[in-house]
Coordinates of C-alpha atoms and ligand atoms in Angstrom, one line a residue:
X290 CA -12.6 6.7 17.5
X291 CA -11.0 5.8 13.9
X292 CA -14.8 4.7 12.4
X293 CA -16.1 8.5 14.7
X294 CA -13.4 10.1 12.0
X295 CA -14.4 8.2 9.2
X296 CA -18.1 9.7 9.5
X297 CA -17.0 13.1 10.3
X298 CA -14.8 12.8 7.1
X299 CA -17.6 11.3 5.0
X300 CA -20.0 14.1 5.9
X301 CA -17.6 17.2 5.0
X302 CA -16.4 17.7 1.3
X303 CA -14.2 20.8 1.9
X304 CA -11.7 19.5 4.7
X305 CA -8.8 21.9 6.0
X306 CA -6.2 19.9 7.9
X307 CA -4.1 22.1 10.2
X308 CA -0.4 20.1 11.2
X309 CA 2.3 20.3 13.4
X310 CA 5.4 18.8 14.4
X311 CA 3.7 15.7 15.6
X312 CA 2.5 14.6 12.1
X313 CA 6.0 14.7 11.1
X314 CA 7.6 12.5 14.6
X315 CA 6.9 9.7 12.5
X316 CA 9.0 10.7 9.7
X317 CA 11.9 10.8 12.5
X318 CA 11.7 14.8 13.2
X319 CA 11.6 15.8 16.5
X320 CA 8.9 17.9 17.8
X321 CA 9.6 20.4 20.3
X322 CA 9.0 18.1 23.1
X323 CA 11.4 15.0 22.5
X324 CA 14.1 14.3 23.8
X325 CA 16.8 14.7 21.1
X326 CA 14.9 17.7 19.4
X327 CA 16.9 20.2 18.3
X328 CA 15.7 22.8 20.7
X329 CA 17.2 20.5 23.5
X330 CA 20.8 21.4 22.1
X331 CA 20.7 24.9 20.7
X332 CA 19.0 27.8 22.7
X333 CA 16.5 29.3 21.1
X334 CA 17.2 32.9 22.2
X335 CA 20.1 32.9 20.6
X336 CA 18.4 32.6 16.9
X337 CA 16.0 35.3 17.4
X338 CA 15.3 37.7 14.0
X339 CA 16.9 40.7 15.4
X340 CA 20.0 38.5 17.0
X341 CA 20.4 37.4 13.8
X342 CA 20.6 40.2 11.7
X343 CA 23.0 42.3 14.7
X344 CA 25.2 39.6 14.6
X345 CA 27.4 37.9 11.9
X346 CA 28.7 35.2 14.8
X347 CA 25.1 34.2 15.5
X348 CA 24.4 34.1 11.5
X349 CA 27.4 31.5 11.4
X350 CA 25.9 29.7 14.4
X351 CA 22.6 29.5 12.9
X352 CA 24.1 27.8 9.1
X353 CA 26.0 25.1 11.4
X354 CA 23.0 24.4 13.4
X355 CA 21.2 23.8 9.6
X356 CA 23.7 22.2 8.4
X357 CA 23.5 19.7 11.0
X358 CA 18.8 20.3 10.8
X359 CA 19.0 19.3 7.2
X360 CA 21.8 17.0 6.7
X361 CA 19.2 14.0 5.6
X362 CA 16.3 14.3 3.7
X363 CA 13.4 13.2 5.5
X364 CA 10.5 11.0 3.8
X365 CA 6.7 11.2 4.0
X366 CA 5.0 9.0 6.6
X367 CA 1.6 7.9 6.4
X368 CA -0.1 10.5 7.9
X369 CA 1.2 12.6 5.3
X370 CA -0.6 10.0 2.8
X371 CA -3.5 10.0 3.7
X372 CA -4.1 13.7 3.9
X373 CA -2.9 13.5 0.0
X374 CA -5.4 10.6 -0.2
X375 CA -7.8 12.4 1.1
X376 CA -7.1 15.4 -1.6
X377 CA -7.3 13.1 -4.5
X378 CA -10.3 11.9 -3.3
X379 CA -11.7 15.6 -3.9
X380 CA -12.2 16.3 -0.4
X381 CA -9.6 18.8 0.5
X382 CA -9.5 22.2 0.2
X383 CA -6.3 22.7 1.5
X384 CA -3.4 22.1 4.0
X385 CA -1.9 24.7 6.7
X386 CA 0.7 23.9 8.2
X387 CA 3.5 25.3 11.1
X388 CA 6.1 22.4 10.0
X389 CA 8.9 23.8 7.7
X390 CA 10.0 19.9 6.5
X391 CA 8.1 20.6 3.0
X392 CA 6.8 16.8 3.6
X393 CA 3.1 17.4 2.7
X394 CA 4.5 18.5 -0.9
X395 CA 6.6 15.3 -0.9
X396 CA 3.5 13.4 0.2
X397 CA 1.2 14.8 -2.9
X398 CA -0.7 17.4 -1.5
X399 CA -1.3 20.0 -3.4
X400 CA -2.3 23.2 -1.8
X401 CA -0.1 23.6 1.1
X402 CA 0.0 27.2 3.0
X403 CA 3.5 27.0 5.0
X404 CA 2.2 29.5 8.0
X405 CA 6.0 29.1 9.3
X406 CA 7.9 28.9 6.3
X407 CA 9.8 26.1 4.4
X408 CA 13.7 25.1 6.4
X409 CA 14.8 24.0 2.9
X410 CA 14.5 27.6 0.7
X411 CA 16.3 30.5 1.7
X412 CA 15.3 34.5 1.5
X413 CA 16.7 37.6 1.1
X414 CA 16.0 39.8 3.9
X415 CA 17.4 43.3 2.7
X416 CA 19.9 45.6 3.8
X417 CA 18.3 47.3 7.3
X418 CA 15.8 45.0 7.9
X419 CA 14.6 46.1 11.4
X420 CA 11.7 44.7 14.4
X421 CA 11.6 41.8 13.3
X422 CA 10.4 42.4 9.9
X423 CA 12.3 41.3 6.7
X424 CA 12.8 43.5 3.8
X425 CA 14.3 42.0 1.2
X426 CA 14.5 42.0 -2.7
X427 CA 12.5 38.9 -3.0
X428 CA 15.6 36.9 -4.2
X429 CA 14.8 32.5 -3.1
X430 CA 17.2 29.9 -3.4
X431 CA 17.9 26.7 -2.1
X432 CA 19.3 25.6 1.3
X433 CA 22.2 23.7 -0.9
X434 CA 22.9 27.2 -2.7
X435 CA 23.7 28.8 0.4
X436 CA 25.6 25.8 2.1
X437 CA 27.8 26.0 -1.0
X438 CA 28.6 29.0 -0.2
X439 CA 29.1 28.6 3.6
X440 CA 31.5 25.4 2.6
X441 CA 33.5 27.9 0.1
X442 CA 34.6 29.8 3.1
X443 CA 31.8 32.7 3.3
X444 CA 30.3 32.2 6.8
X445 CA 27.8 35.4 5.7
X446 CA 26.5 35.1 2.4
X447 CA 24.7 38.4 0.6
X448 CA 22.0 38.4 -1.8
X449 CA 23.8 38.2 -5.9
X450 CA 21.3 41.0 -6.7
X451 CA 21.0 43.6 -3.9
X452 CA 23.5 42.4 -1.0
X453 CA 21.0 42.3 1.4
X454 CA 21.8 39.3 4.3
X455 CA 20.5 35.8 3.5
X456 CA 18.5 34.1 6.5
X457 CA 16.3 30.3 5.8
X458 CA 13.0 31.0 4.5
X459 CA 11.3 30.1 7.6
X460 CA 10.0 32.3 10.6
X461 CA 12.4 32.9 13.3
X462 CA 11.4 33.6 16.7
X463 CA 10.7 37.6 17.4
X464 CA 10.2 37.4 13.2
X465 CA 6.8 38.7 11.9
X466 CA 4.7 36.2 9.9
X467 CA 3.8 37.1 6.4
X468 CA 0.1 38.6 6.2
X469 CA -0.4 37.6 3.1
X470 CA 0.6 33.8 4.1
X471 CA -1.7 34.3 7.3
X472 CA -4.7 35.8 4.7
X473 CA -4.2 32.6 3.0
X474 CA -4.8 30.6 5.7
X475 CA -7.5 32.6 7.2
X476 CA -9.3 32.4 4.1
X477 CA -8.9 28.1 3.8
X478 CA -10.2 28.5 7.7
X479 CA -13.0 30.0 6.8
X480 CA -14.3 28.0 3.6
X481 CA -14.0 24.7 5.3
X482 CA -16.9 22.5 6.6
X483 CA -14.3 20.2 8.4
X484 CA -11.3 21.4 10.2
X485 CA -9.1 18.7 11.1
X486 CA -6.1 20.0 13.7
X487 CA -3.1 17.3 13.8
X488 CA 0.0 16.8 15.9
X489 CA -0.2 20.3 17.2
X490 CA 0.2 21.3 20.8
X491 CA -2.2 24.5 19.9
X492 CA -0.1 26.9 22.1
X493 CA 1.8 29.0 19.3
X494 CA -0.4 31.9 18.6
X495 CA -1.6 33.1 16.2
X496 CA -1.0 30.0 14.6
X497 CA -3.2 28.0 16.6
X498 CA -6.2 30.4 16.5
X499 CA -6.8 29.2 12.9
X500 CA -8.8 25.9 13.8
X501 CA -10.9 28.3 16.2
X502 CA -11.4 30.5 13.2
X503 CA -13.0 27.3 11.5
X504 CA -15.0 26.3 14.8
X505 CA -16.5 30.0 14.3
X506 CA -17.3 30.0 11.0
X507 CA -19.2 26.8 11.2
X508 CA -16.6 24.0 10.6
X509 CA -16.7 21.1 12.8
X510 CA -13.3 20.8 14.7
X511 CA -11.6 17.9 14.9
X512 CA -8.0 17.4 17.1
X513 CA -5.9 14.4 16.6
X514 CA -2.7 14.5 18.9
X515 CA -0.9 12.3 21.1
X516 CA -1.9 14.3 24.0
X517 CA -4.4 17.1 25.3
X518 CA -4.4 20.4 24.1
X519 CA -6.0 23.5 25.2
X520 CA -8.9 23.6 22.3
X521 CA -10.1 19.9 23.4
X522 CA -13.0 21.2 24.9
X523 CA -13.6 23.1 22.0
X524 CA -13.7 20.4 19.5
X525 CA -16.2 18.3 18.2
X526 CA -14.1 15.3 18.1
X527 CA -10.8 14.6 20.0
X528 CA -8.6 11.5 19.2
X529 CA -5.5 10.9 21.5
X530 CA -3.3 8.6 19.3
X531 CA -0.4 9.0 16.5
X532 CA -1.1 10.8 13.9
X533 CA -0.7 7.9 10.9
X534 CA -2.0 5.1 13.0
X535 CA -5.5 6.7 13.2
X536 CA -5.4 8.7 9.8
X537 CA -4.9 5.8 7.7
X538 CA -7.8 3.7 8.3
X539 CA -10.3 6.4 8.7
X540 CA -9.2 7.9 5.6
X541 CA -9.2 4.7 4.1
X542 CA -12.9 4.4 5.2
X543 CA -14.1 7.4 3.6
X544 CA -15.4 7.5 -0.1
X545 CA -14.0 9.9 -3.2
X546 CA -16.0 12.5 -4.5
X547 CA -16.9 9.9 -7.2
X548 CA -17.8 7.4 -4.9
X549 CA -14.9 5.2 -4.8
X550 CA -13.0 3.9 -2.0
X551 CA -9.9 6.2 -1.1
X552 CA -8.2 3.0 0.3
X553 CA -8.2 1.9 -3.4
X554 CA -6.5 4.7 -4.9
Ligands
NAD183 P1 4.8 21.2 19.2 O1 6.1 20.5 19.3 O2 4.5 22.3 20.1 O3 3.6 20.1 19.4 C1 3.6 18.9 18.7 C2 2.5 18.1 19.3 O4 2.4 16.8 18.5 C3 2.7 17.7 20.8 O5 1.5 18.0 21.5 C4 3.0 16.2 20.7 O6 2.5 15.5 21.9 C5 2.2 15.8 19.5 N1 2.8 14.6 18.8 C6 4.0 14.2 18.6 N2 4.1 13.1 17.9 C7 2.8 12.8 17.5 C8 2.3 11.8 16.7 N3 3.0 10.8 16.1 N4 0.9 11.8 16.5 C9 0.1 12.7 17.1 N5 0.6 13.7 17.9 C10 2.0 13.7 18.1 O7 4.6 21.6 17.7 P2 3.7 22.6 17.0 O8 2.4 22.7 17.7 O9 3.7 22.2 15.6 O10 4.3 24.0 17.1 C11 5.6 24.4 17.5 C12 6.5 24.9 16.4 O11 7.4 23.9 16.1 C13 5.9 25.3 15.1 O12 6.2 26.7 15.0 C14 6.7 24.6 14.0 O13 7.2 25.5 13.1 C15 7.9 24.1 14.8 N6 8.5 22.8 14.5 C16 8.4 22.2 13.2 C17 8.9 21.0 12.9 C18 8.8 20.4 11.5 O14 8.8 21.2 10.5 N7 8.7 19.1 11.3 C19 9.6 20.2 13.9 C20 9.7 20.8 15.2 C21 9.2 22.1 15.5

């Protein structure tokens, strides 16, 4: 199955890969799924958008429950190598992504389109931001800034510029994704001539319709996961394995734009 990888990857030059939580298990984040996961402690209907922006209890809740999401920093497993193998190796158009770890940047690559959002930025969200849709001033900081602020006694931090409430940069449950994010990734979807879907389950929508959009514009599909999904039938190639033991070696396998081996970079 790893050398069935290694040719598709060796016969496609502009490669999306589309992850989930599964490419970062290894890096010791839960998925959904796992025992231990985060979801298996906190209930997820209790972090929706319009919860939090209602309630200032919930918007306390939800800076513990980070505080405790983010208290290490994780590192970059090989999965996440060899997709920035693969990019120096000229190969790689891009990397989508529903993860919100920021480990693809850690790992190297370059061009990554967070479809979800990133857990360790936060956002201002406006005044009367309402269904689920954020309208804030544009005002980014870090996770730290606002735990500094949380530890100095403020359990409901405001935006310095336009007091608007302060959520983490990422997509919340009942929280519209950015269309200009999801353009983005449309667009990487339908350049590619390889579309290569890893460690998702493929169930969120519209997230997971993106390696369809691929399939449809003529990319071959490709889905590594540690289990089945419901596009296997759909794909040109399904490996059932962990995402770094397979990635490495067929990446390894393939050949740079200028002919040498990626395993040598
Ligand atoms: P998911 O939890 O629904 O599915 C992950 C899939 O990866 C599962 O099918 C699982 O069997 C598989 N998997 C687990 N470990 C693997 C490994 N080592 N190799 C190969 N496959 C493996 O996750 P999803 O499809 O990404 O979507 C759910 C949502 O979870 C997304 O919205 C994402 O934002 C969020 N999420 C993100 C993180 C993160 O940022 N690391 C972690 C948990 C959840």
């Amino acid at each position: 199955m790893t050398r069935l990888l290694a040719e598709l990857l060796e016969r496609s030059s502009n490669i999306v890969a589309f992850t989930g939580a599964g490419i970062s298990t290894e890096s010791g984040i839960p998925d959904f799924r796992s025992p231990g996961g985060i979801w298996t402690r906190y209930d997820p209907r209790d972090f929706t958008f319009d919860r939090f922006v209602e309630s200032a209890d919930v918007r306390a809740q939800s800076w513990e429950m980070r505080r405790e999401l983010l208290a290490t920093v994780p590192e970059p497993n090989p999965g996440h190598a060899a997709l920035a193998n693969l990019e120096d190796a000229g190969r790689v158009l891009g990397v989508i992504t529903q993860n919100i770890d920021g480990l693809h940047q850690l790992a190297g690559s370059s061009n990554v389109v967070e479809i979800h959002g990133n857990a360790r930025e936060v956002m201002c969200i406006g005044t009367a931001p309402a269904l689920g849709t954020p309208d804030g001033c544009g005002f980014t900081a870090s996770h730290e800034w606002a735990m500094e602020r949380v530890d100095s006694g403020d359990q409901d931090p405001r935006c310095p510029h336009c007091g608007g409430l302060i959520k983490s940069a990422t997509i919340s449950f009942g929280q519209a994704l950015n269309p200009e994010i999801m353009d983005a990734a449309a667009n990487l979807a339908g350049r590619c001539d390889a579309m290569l879907s890893i460690g998702s389950s493929l169930q969120v929508y519209p997230a997971a319709g993106i390696p369809m959009r691929a399939k449809q514009s003529g990319a071959r599909l490709a889905i590594l996961n540690d289990e089945e999904t419901p596009l296997d039938d759909a794909a040109d190639l399904v490996i059932h394995g962990r995402a770094g033991d397979v990635l490495t070696p067929a990446v390894a396998a393939v050949s740079s734009a200028n002919g040498d081996g990626v395993g040598e970079l």
